[in-house]
XYZ file of C-alpha atoms in Angstrom:
651
model
C 0.000 0.000 0.000
C 1.289 3.472 -0.912
C 0.074 7.008 -0.328
C -0.561 8.888 -3.567
C -1.992 12.389 -3.515
C -3.012 12.006 0.117
C -4.949 8.788 -0.594
C -3.903 5.241 0.227
C -3.554 3.235 -2.976
C -3.246 -0.560 -2.991
C -1.055 -1.953 -5.775
C -2.016 -5.520 -6.696
C -0.305 -7.724 -9.267
C -2.923 -9.992 -10.791
C -3.716 -12.201 -13.768
C -6.822 -11.645 -15.857
C -8.549 -14.953 -16.589
C -11.814 -13.572 -17.948
C -12.574 -10.231 -19.597
C -16.124 -9.394 -20.708
C -16.933 -13.086 -21.078
C -13.741 -13.970 -22.989
C -11.276 -16.328 -21.333
C -7.681 -15.131 -21.298
C -4.540 -15.389 -19.184
C -2.501 -12.168 -19.063
C -0.765 -10.225 -16.260
C -2.125 -6.835 -15.169
C -1.458 -4.287 -12.442
C -4.440 -3.174 -10.352
C -4.510 0.268 -8.735
C -7.259 0.292 -6.133
C -8.211 1.880 -2.828
C -9.873 0.436 0.243
C -8.921 -1.940 3.001
C -10.757 -4.791 1.275
C -8.018 -4.923 -1.366
C -5.190 -4.988 1.168
C -6.792 -7.994 2.905
C -6.729 -10.197 -0.210
C -4.669 -13.380 -0.087
C -2.576 -14.673 -3.030
C -4.392 -17.181 -5.293
C -7.804 -15.644 -4.530
C -10.065 -15.046 -7.535
C -11.942 -11.748 -7.598
C -14.272 -9.831 -9.884
C -13.763 -6.094 -10.227
C -14.634 -3.155 -12.447
C -12.323 -0.445 -13.668
C -10.711 1.411 -16.534
C -7.977 -0.321 -18.495
C -5.029 1.817 -19.614
C -1.871 0.651 -21.406
C 1.322 0.368 -19.384
C 3.534 3.413 -19.941
C 6.732 1.439 -19.424
C 8.015 -1.575 -21.332
C 6.794 -4.055 -18.750
C 5.363 -7.511 -19.240
C 1.877 -6.265 -18.436
C -1.204 -6.376 -20.615
C -2.591 -3.264 -18.934
C -2.887 -1.171 -15.803
C -6.398 -1.216 -14.328
C -7.745 1.755 -12.382
C -10.213 -0.133 -10.211
C -13.536 1.255 -9.029
C -15.032 -0.129 -5.853
C -14.133 -3.114 -3.651
C -13.309 -6.598 -4.970
C -15.906 -9.358 -5.149
C -14.262 -12.650 -4.143
C -15.503 -15.469 -6.403
C -13.027 -18.208 -5.503
C -10.097 -19.258 -3.359
C -7.681 -18.670 -1.901
C -6.007 -22.068 -1.849
C -5.662 -23.922 1.433
C -1.903 -23.408 1.441
C -2.172 -19.653 0.936
C -4.993 -19.420 3.469
C -2.800 -21.199 6.016
C 0.157 -18.932 5.186
C -2.028 -15.850 5.603
C -3.176 -17.219 8.958
C 0.438 -17.580 10.096
C 1.184 -13.971 9.137
C -1.943 -12.741 10.941
C -1.117 -14.756 14.060
C 2.427 -13.365 14.092
C 1.016 -9.829 13.861
C -1.317 -10.555 16.774
C 1.491 -12.019 18.857
C 3.653 -8.949 18.130
C 0.974 -6.699 19.668
C 2.695 -7.120 23.044
C 5.713 -5.209 21.702
C 6.341 -1.490 21.358
C 4.644 0.133 18.320
C 7.848 0.617 16.352
C 9.052 -2.933 17.101
C 5.718 -4.562 16.228
C 5.969 -2.931 12.804
C 9.585 -3.890 12.076
C 9.760 -7.472 13.391
C 7.053 -9.008 11.124
C 8.682 -7.193 8.188
C 12.041 -8.778 9.010
C 10.617 -12.278 9.507
C 7.867 -12.694 6.880
C 7.936 -9.435 4.899
C 4.722 -8.113 6.477
C 4.954 -4.294 6.415
C 1.289 -3.577 7.194
C 2.129 -2.035 10.588
C 5.371 -0.353 9.581
C 5.544 3.402 10.214
C 6.287 5.139 6.857
C 8.697 7.580 8.529
C 10.608 4.698 10.082
C 10.721 2.930 6.712
C 12.227 6.113 5.222
C 14.878 6.098 7.966
C 15.773 2.501 7.103
C 16.112 3.480 3.444
C 18.296 6.508 4.214
C 20.518 4.397 6.479
C 20.912 1.696 3.808
C 19.034 -0.878 5.903
C 15.899 -1.237 3.791
C 16.923 -4.789 2.866
C 16.158 -5.777 6.452
C 12.489 -4.906 5.924
C 12.045 -7.395 3.101
C 12.593 -11.127 3.206
C 15.833 -11.971 1.415
C 18.577 -14.523 1.164
C 19.979 -13.463 4.525
C 16.743 -14.413 6.290
C 16.554 -17.721 4.453
C 20.200 -18.502 5.187
C 19.586 -17.929 8.902
C 16.520 -20.179 8.906
C 18.139 -22.953 6.833
C 21.279 -22.820 8.956
C 19.217 -23.130 12.123
C 17.264 -26.100 10.692
C 20.455 -27.905 9.656
C 22.031 -27.252 13.056
C 18.917 -28.583 14.766
C 19.045 -31.697 12.566
C 22.649 -32.314 13.560
C 21.774 -31.918 17.245
C 18.968 -34.467 16.829
C 21.233 -36.936 15.033
C 19.540 -36.666 11.626
C 21.698 -38.129 8.845
C 23.555 -36.161 6.190
C 21.101 -37.164 3.465
C 17.935 -36.585 5.482
C 18.865 -33.158 6.866
C 18.822 -31.404 3.442
C 15.362 -32.816 2.765
C 14.048 -31.383 6.027
C 15.762 -28.072 5.285
C 14.190 -28.135 1.807
C 10.734 -28.443 3.344
C 11.601 -25.468 5.545
C 12.573 -23.494 2.418
C 9.226 -24.292 0.769
C 7.286 -23.290 3.881
C 9.337 -20.112 4.221
C 8.630 -19.055 0.616
C 4.893 -19.715 0.963
C 4.601 -17.730 4.197
C 6.867 -14.882 3.095
C 5.247 -14.832 -0.374
C 7.267 -15.300 -3.569
C 8.821 -11.877 -4.043
C 11.868 -11.634 -6.352
C 14.447 -11.704 -3.543
C 12.668 -14.629 -1.848
C 12.522 -16.615 -5.099
C 16.206 -15.998 -5.812
C 17.180 -17.007 -2.308
C 14.952 -20.079 -2.403
C 16.412 -21.378 -5.665
C 19.946 -20.679 -4.408
C 19.176 -22.571 -1.219
C 17.677 -25.450 -3.210
C 20.809 -25.684 -5.378
C 23.020 -25.627 -2.306
C 20.962 -28.258 -0.509
C 21.077 -30.456 -3.608
C 24.854 -30.203 -3.598
C 24.861 -31.125 0.089
C 22.493 -34.028 -0.529
C 24.623 -35.440 -3.371
C 27.846 -34.950 -1.456
C 29.363 -32.548 -4.007
C 31.074 -29.348 -2.801
C 28.908 -26.301 -3.123
C 29.957 -23.803 -5.786
C 28.399 -20.432 -5.069
C 28.820 -18.645 -8.398
C 27.418 -21.507 -10.534
C 24.559 -21.844 -8.052
C 23.758 -18.138 -8.387
C 23.977 -18.296 -12.186
C 21.688 -21.328 -12.242
C 19.213 -19.626 -9.928
C 19.090 -16.469 -12.054
C 18.725 -18.410 -15.305
C 15.988 -20.644 -13.940
C 13.975 -17.815 -12.419
C 14.150 -15.573 -15.487
C 13.036 -18.463 -17.697
C 10.091 -19.180 -15.389
C 9.169 -15.501 -14.893
C 10.711 -13.215 -17.570
C 9.379 -10.128 -15.771
C 12.074 -10.623 -13.127
C 14.591 -9.405 -15.705
C 13.122 -5.913 -15.178
C 12.782 -6.100 -11.398
C 15.035 -3.775 -9.394
C 14.453 -5.919 -6.312
C 15.654 -9.018 -8.126
C 18.667 -7.158 -9.539
C 19.624 -5.862 -6.088
C 19.310 -9.319 -4.577
C 21.459 -10.929 -7.274
C 24.069 -8.156 -7.154
C 24.387 -8.385 -3.368
C 24.826 -12.157 -3.529
C 27.380 -11.848 -6.325
C 29.325 -9.342 -4.270
C 29.395 -11.724 -1.316
C 30.577 -14.600 -3.519
C 33.126 -12.777 -5.683
C 34.450 -9.830 -3.662
C 34.035 -10.776 -0.009
C 36.398 -13.837 0.143
C 39.465 -11.979 -1.157
C 38.748 -8.903 0.940
C 38.211 -11.075 3.995
C 41.674 -12.606 3.638
C 43.349 -9.232 3.269
C 41.507 -7.678 6.190
C 42.344 -10.612 8.455
C 46.010 -9.635 8.217
C 45.291 -6.366 10.022
C 42.026 -6.902 11.925
C 40.526 -9.524 14.244
C 38.886 -12.367 12.321
C 35.261 -11.543 13.206
C 35.698 -7.851 12.497
C 37.372 -8.617 9.171
C 34.572 -10.993 8.166
C 31.805 -8.529 9.022
C 33.562 -5.620 7.299
C 34.273 -7.641 4.146
C 30.647 -8.791 3.877
C 29.246 -5.283 4.403
C 31.670 -3.683 1.942
C 31.142 -6.332 -0.730
C 27.335 -6.219 -0.556
C 27.084 -2.428 -0.425
C 29.533 -1.790 -3.256
C 27.900 -4.418 -5.454
C 24.448 -2.860 -5.187
C 25.572 0.796 -5.227
C 25.356 1.257 -9.053
C 21.809 -0.117 -9.079
C 20.766 2.054 -6.132
C 22.011 5.270 -7.724
C 20.330 4.248 -10.979
C 17.038 3.964 -9.076
C 17.154 6.893 -6.665
C 19.821 9.357 -7.754
C 21.314 9.211 -4.264
C 24.527 7.724 -2.915
C 24.426 6.284 0.584
C 27.335 7.373 2.781
C 26.549 5.802 6.153
C 25.139 2.493 4.907
C 28.290 0.412 5.456
C 28.691 1.571 9.050
C 24.955 1.138 9.698
C 25.021 -2.414 8.363
C 28.055 -3.287 10.474
C 26.300 -2.026 13.605
C 22.967 -3.680 12.808
C 24.279 -7.017 11.556
C 24.882 -8.715 14.963
C 21.219 -8.167 15.890
C 19.708 -9.539 12.672
C 20.196 -13.254 13.353
C 18.691 -13.368 16.883
C 15.744 -11.193 15.826
C 15.053 -13.353 12.760
C 15.384 -16.671 14.583
C 13.174 -15.647 17.489
C 10.634 -14.211 15.071
C 10.647 -17.391 12.961
C 10.110 -19.584 16.034
C 7.258 -17.313 17.142
C 5.695 -17.581 13.664
C 5.708 -21.375 13.957
C 4.239 -21.288 17.467
C 1.715 -18.458 16.970
C -1.010 -20.537 15.198
C -1.146 -22.815 18.246
C -0.569 -20.371 21.130
C -0.608 -16.580 20.968
C 0.607 -16.335 24.542
C 3.643 -18.545 24.021
C 4.491 -16.741 20.784
C 4.308 -13.428 22.627
C 6.698 -14.721 25.282
C 9.140 -15.772 22.547
C 8.900 -12.358 20.903
C 9.581 -10.354 24.056
C 13.352 -11.001 24.032
C 13.328 -10.418 20.243
C 12.405 -6.787 20.805
C 15.869 -5.985 22.171
C 17.814 -6.744 18.957
C 15.031 -5.125 16.914
C 15.162 -1.983 19.055
C 18.913 -1.857 18.461
C 18.380 -2.091 14.684
C 15.741 0.664 14.836
C 18.090 2.880 16.856
C 20.865 2.354 14.297
C 18.505 3.216 11.429
C 17.160 6.366 13.075
C 20.563 7.569 14.207
C 22.185 6.970 10.826
C 19.307 8.680 9.007
C 19.668 11.846 11.108
C 23.397 12.208 10.426
C 24.319 15.095 8.125
C 24.986 14.004 4.550
C 23.706 10.467 5.211
C 22.938 10.440 1.484
C 24.499 12.508 -1.275
C 22.824 13.505 -4.553
C 24.063 11.604 -7.604
C 23.002 11.404 -11.230
C 20.249 8.812 -11.639
C 19.742 6.359 -14.490
C 22.340 4.485 -16.513
C 24.621 7.535 -16.652
C 24.755 7.698 -12.856
C 25.507 3.979 -12.560
C 28.266 4.210 -15.191
C 29.730 7.263 -13.475
C 29.844 5.488 -10.121
C 31.536 2.422 -11.634
C 34.063 4.675 -13.382
C 34.749 6.537 -10.122
C 35.270 3.218 -8.343
C 37.679 2.105 -11.074
C 39.712 5.316 -10.782
C 39.811 4.878 -7.000
C 41.129 1.307 -7.312
C 43.861 2.446 -9.737
C 44.907 5.245 -7.392
C 45.035 2.932 -4.373
C 47.408 0.577 -6.183
C 50.117 3.249 -6.344
C 51.838 4.401 -3.141
C 52.287 7.927 -4.519
C 48.721 8.154 -5.770
C 47.465 6.818 -2.442
C 48.886 9.909 -0.756
C 47.177 12.168 -3.287
C 43.914 10.259 -2.815
C 44.166 10.431 0.984
C 44.871 14.169 0.847
C 41.876 14.724 -1.439
C 39.582 12.708 0.839
C 40.768 14.606 3.917
C 40.275 17.905 2.115
C 36.728 16.986 1.123
C 35.905 15.840 4.662
C 37.270 19.053 6.166
C 35.284 21.094 3.651
C 32.081 19.174 4.375
C 32.531 19.543 8.137
C 33.207 23.272 7.800
C 30.139 23.708 5.589
C 28.001 21.875 8.120
C 29.366 23.865 11.065
C 29.075 27.225 9.335
C 25.752 26.588 7.590
C 22.645 27.743 9.454
C 20.469 25.105 11.052
C 16.823 24.484 10.236
C 14.767 26.504 10.455
C 17.234 29.290 9.646
C 17.191 32.310 11.970
C 14.862 35.083 10.872
C 12.726 32.934 8.589
C 9.599 34.658 7.325
C 8.093 32.197 4.854
C 8.803 28.564 4.003
C 7.619 26.795 0.866
C 7.436 23.179 2.012
C 8.482 20.497 -0.450
C 5.132 18.683 -0.522
C 5.502 17.259 -4.019
C 2.987 18.309 -6.662
C 1.000 20.733 -4.547
C 1.219 23.805 -2.314
C 2.160 23.970 1.354
C 3.373 27.329 2.714
C 4.105 28.448 6.262
C 4.383 32.054 7.485
C 6.204 32.698 10.751
C 3.796 34.008 13.416
C 5.909 33.976 16.583
C 7.734 31.335 18.580
C 6.243 27.916 17.846
C 3.460 29.468 15.758
C 2.854 29.598 12.027
C 0.133 30.540 9.562
C -0.320 27.736 7.024
C -1.495 28.484 3.484
C -2.534 25.200 1.831
C -1.438 21.794 3.078
C -0.280 19.822 0.054
C -1.524 16.361 -0.935
C 0.094 14.238 1.809
C -0.556 14.648 5.573
C 2.732 12.981 6.581
C 4.820 15.285 4.396
C 3.078 18.429 5.653
C 3.341 17.266 9.254
C 7.061 16.676 8.732
C 7.625 20.172 7.361
C 5.815 21.799 10.288
C 7.681 19.619 12.772
C 11.025 20.663 11.279
C 9.932 24.298 11.657
C 8.950 23.542 15.285
C 5.433 24.871 14.657
C 3.174 23.709 17.493
C 0.267 26.113 16.975
C -1.465 27.270 13.794
C -3.640 30.315 14.565
C -4.836 30.446 10.943
C -5.038 27.788 8.230
C -5.903 29.066 4.741
C -7.117 26.580 2.124
C -7.101 28.552 -1.114
C -9.334 26.181 -3.130
C -10.691 22.624 -2.869
C -8.172 20.710 -5.003
C -6.581 17.589 -3.480
C -3.035 18.902 -3.908
C -3.931 21.793 -1.573
C -6.263 20.259 1.029
C -5.607 16.512 1.390
C -2.652 17.193 3.691
C -4.805 19.015 6.289
C -4.740 16.054 8.763
C -0.976 16.541 8.918
C -1.449 20.160 9.990
C -3.935 19.112 12.684
C -1.705 16.305 13.989
C -0.645 17.316 17.509
C -1.308 21.024 16.896
C -3.980 23.485 17.880
C -5.529 25.173 14.848
C -7.508 28.340 15.597
C -9.462 29.027 12.404
C -9.702 27.665 8.861
C -10.331 30.076 5.978
C -11.792 28.689 2.750
C -12.836 30.203 -0.559
C -16.334 31.745 -0.413
C -17.136 29.967 -3.682
C -16.531 26.454 -2.335
C -18.993 23.604 -1.854
C -17.746 22.194 1.465
C -15.137 19.637 0.377
C -12.665 21.016 2.933
C -14.944 20.101 5.856
C -14.167 16.388 5.622
C -10.547 17.159 6.584
C -10.951 19.971 9.111
C -13.174 18.124 11.614
C -14.481 20.373 14.376
C -12.038 23.207 13.698
C -13.936 26.490 13.142
C -14.192 27.323 9.442
C -15.401 30.399 7.573
C -15.087 31.957 4.089
C -12.405 34.540 3.342
C -13.935 37.729 1.897
C -12.123 40.401 -0.130
C -11.038 43.369 1.960
C -10.773 41.375 5.196
C -7.521 41.588 7.147
C -6.007 39.561 9.975
C -3.162 40.513 12.249
C -1.205 37.841 14.119
C 1.622 39.455 16.030
C 3.432 41.678 13.531
C 2.159 39.613 10.581
C -0.667 41.109 8.550
C -2.811 39.204 6.032
C -5.140 40.823 3.498
C -7.604 39.076 1.154
C -7.708 40.305 -2.451
C -9.952 37.658 -4.052
C -12.221 35.936 -4.985
C -15.414 37.950 -5.072
C -18.280 36.063 -3.370
C -20.699 37.288 -6.041
C -19.265 34.912 -8.609
C -20.992 31.537 -9.295
C -20.317 28.935 -6.637
C -18.247 25.890 -7.455
C -19.691 22.413 -7.963
C -17.882 19.053 -7.752
C -18.155 18.740 -11.530
C -16.355 21.991 -12.350
C -13.175 21.762 -14.377
C -9.750 22.467 -12.944
C -9.468 25.972 -14.342
C -12.759 27.050 -12.760
C -11.666 25.781 -9.354
C -8.211 27.333 -9.711
C -9.713 30.743 -10.467
C -11.761 30.507 -7.240
C -8.529 30.534 -5.189
C -8.102 32.842 -2.221
C -5.473 35.480 -3.074
C -3.566 36.774 -0.039
C -1.022 39.491 0.645
C 1.226 38.902 3.676
C 3.180 41.793 5.189
C 5.353 42.565 8.191
C 8.233 45.024 8.698
C 10.890 44.168 6.122
C 8.837 41.462 4.393
C 5.946 41.206 1.932
C 4.579 38.363 -0.196
C 1.784 37.716 -2.678
C 0.184 34.270 -2.292
C -2.280 33.771 -5.169
C -3.088 30.073 -4.888
C -3.626 28.565 -8.346
C -5.327 31.488 -10.110
C -4.927 31.288 -13.878
C -4.903 33.834 -16.691
C -8.514 35.098 -16.408
C -8.448 35.682 -12.625
C -4.933 37.151 -12.809
C -6.019 39.655 -15.450
C -8.890 40.847 -13.257
C -6.511 41.419 -10.336
C -3.742 43.374 -12.080
C -4.862 46.756 -10.731
C -5.183 45.423 -7.160
C -1.764 43.766 -6.913
C 0.605 45.630 -4.557
C 4.365 45.726 -4.854
C 5.845 42.809 -2.876
C 9.233 41.200 -2.377
C 8.152 37.565 -2.742
C 5.752 36.003 -5.240
C 4.385 32.494 -4.855
C 4.083 31.699 -8.555
C 0.472 30.651 -9.305
C -0.492 27.104 -10.296
C 2.954 25.534 -9.846
C 4.433 27.628 -12.656
C 2.029 26.423 -15.348
C 1.875 28.192 -18.688
C -1.454 29.872 -17.769
C 0.087 33.157 -16.589
C -0.780 36.769 -17.326
C 2.394 38.789 -17.860
C 0.933 42.037 -16.462
C -0.105 40.267 -13.242
C 3.381 38.868 -12.648
C 4.984 42.189 -13.519
C 2.642 44.191 -11.253
C 4.007 42.438 -8.165
C 7.552 43.775 -8.792
C 8.841 40.777 -6.795
C 12.519 39.875 -6.598
C 11.952 36.270 -5.444
C 9.616 33.766 -7.096
C 8.754 30.497 -5.362
C 7.411 27.585 -7.413
C 5.927 24.719 -5.389
C 6.073 21.727 -7.716
C 6.648 17.977 -7.674
C 9.682 16.340 -9.211
C 9.046 14.649 -12.574
C 5.332 15.529 -12.435
C 2.990 14.522 -15.256
C 1.841 18.091 -15.965
C 5.112 19.511 -17.253
C 5.202 22.052 -14.406
C 6.819 24.486 -14.284
C 6.500 25.565 -17.901
C 9.825 26.680 -19.421
C 7.924 29.628 -20.911
C 6.807 30.768 -17.446
C 10.284 30.337 -15.955
C 11.777 32.384 -18.799
C 9.127 35.090 -18.316
C 9.839 35.326 -14.589
C 13.561 35.612 -15.214
C 12.966 38.268 -17.860
C 11.012 40.253 -15.246
C 14.026 40.103 -12.939
C 12.492 37.524 -10.567
C 14.876 34.948 -9.131
C 13.135 31.578 -9.452
C 13.410 28.857 -6.800
C 11.667 25.474 -7.111
C 10.835 22.942 -4.426
C 11.487 20.043 -6.822
C 15.106 21.199 -7.076
C 15.813 22.929 -3.757
C 13.478 21.067 -1.358
C 12.029 23.192 1.476
C 12.767 26.848 0.692
C 12.929 29.462 3.462
C 12.792 33.207 2.893
C 14.784 34.887 5.666
C 15.159 38.507 6.708
C 18.708 39.825 7.011
C 20.214 43.223 7.711
C 20.543 43.896 4.005
C 17.153 42.554 2.909
C 15.687 39.153 2.097
C 17.633 35.995 1.334
C 16.698 32.367 0.705
C 17.930 29.179 2.335
C 17.132 25.748 0.899
C 16.895 22.458 2.748
C 17.610 19.615 0.321
C-alpha cells in the first residue's frame, strides 16, 4: 500500500482470466483503494470493475487497471495460501505485546509483512541503507536454513535426510513470506546448495547463483526488469566474488570476526551501489557503518521471530513470550537506522539512471587504480581529507533548520502547495497543506510549529487540502479560511475546527504579521464538484502577507482570467508564490505588477503536468524575478537579514 496524492492506494499484481466473457490469461497491475483490497490473499479469484489503460513502461503487463469499488471474491484462496495468511496474521497478533515501532519492524524482518510499519521509520531505514532488512531476502533464508540444519545435527539426523528437512523449511518459508523476487532468488539458491549437500558434491556459489538467475528468469521473464531481483542478485554476487578476497586481506590487520563482518558489508554495499544510484539518484554514505552495527542483531531477531511464527497458530501467549526477548535486537536495529538517518549528509545527490551507474563504476575504477600506487594513495588520501574538512566546515558554518529570521517557508510537498508564514515562537500561519498529511506534518515539525492560529485553504483541489490532517496532527488550529465559492469539500478534513469563508477586503493581524484578502469575489458563481480544474483554480483565495521588512503575494492557483482581473489590485511585494505551480497559464501584467525579486514555485519532481512551464520560468527571469523550485531545492525558506531578504534551501 502506498500514499498517492493524500490517498492510500493498494497496488495488486494480478492475472486476468476472464474479460467481458472472454477467457484469457494475461498479467495486469491493479490500482485500487480500500482496506478490502489490502486484505486479499494470493491465489484468490476476484471480480472487479475499472478502466484499463496501457502500461507506460516496457513491462510484461497487458494493462494497468484503475479499479472502481471493492473486490468481489468469487473463488479461493487455496488452502496453502490461506494457512500462510493465517500464520502472518497470528504473528502480527502475537507482536501486539511489543512497542509500536518494534511490532511494525519485526514481522517485516521475519515474513515481509509491512502492514504495521511506520512510513517515517521505513524512510529512515532506506536513508541508512538498511531497507533490505524490511524485506525477506537470502539473509533471512540462510539464517533459517542454517538453524534447521544445526537442529538436525543436534537431533542426530543423517547427512542425506537433513537437506530434505531443510528443503521443506525453504518451501514453507517461501509460501509464508510470499514469492517476491528476492525470496525466489534465495529459495532457488538454497535449493541448489541443498542439492549439492544431498549429493555430497562441494557447493559452488557462483554456478549456483547463475543457475538460480537463469531458472527464475526463464520461469518468470518479468524478473529481468525487477530492481528488487537485480539488487538481490548483485548483493549475492558481491558476497561470492568480492568478499572472500577482501576477507583474507583484512584478516592480516584486523581480528577475524571484524574482518569478516567488514568484508561482507563492503562487498554487498559496493555491489548494489550502481543499481541504487540508478534507481534513486542518491549515494548512501553511512550504509556500510549502519550495516556493520545492525548485523549482529539480525540473526537473533530473525530466529526468534521465525520460532514465534511457527508457534503463533497454536498459542498466541507462548508466541508473545518468545517475541519479548526479540524486541531488544530489533530496538537496536531501529536505533541504528534512526541515528544513521539523522546524520548530516547520510545520502548525497548523484546522477540517476544508466549515466549515474556508469559514473559510479568509473569513479570506483579510478579509485582502485589510485590505491594501487603508493604515490597516488597519498594524493587520494589528501583529497579525501580535504573533502571531509570542507564538508565539516560547511556543516558547522551553515545555518540550522529553520534558519534564523525565517519569514516564509515553501514546504516540499511534491505536486501541490504547502506554505508556512512565521507568526511567533512555535506558531505559524499555514497556506494550503499539500496532498500528503505525513509530508506536511514533517515540514511543520522541522519548523517547530506547534500552533497554527490560521489555516488558509485557497481552493478545494486535493493537492492543496488533502494534507490538512498533517497540519492538525498534535497542533492546535484556531481558524480555517476557505474560498467563499466552495462547496464544502474542505470540511471532511478539518473536523471540528472552526471554518469560515475569506472575503475580499478582510484583514487579519497575528503578532506583527498582517494578512489581506484580495480575491475571490463572493458574487461569482459557486463551485460544484463537476467543475473543471481551471474554474476551481480561479476561485482561489489570493492573499497578501506583510510585516516590517517582508511582503509576499500568495495567489493560490489562479490562472490567466483571474490574474487579469486582479492586475490593478496587486501591490508591490518582495516575494511572489508563482500561481499554479508555474504552469503556462500566466498573465504577464499580473506577474509584472508584483515587482517581486523572489519567485517560489511549489512543484513535484518529474510531475505529469510539465510544471513548471519553461515559458513561465523564462518570463519570470525576464522580469528580474529569481526563481526557486521545491522540486530542485526542497524546502525553501525566505529569511530577513540586515541587508534585505535571502533564501535558504533544505535539500
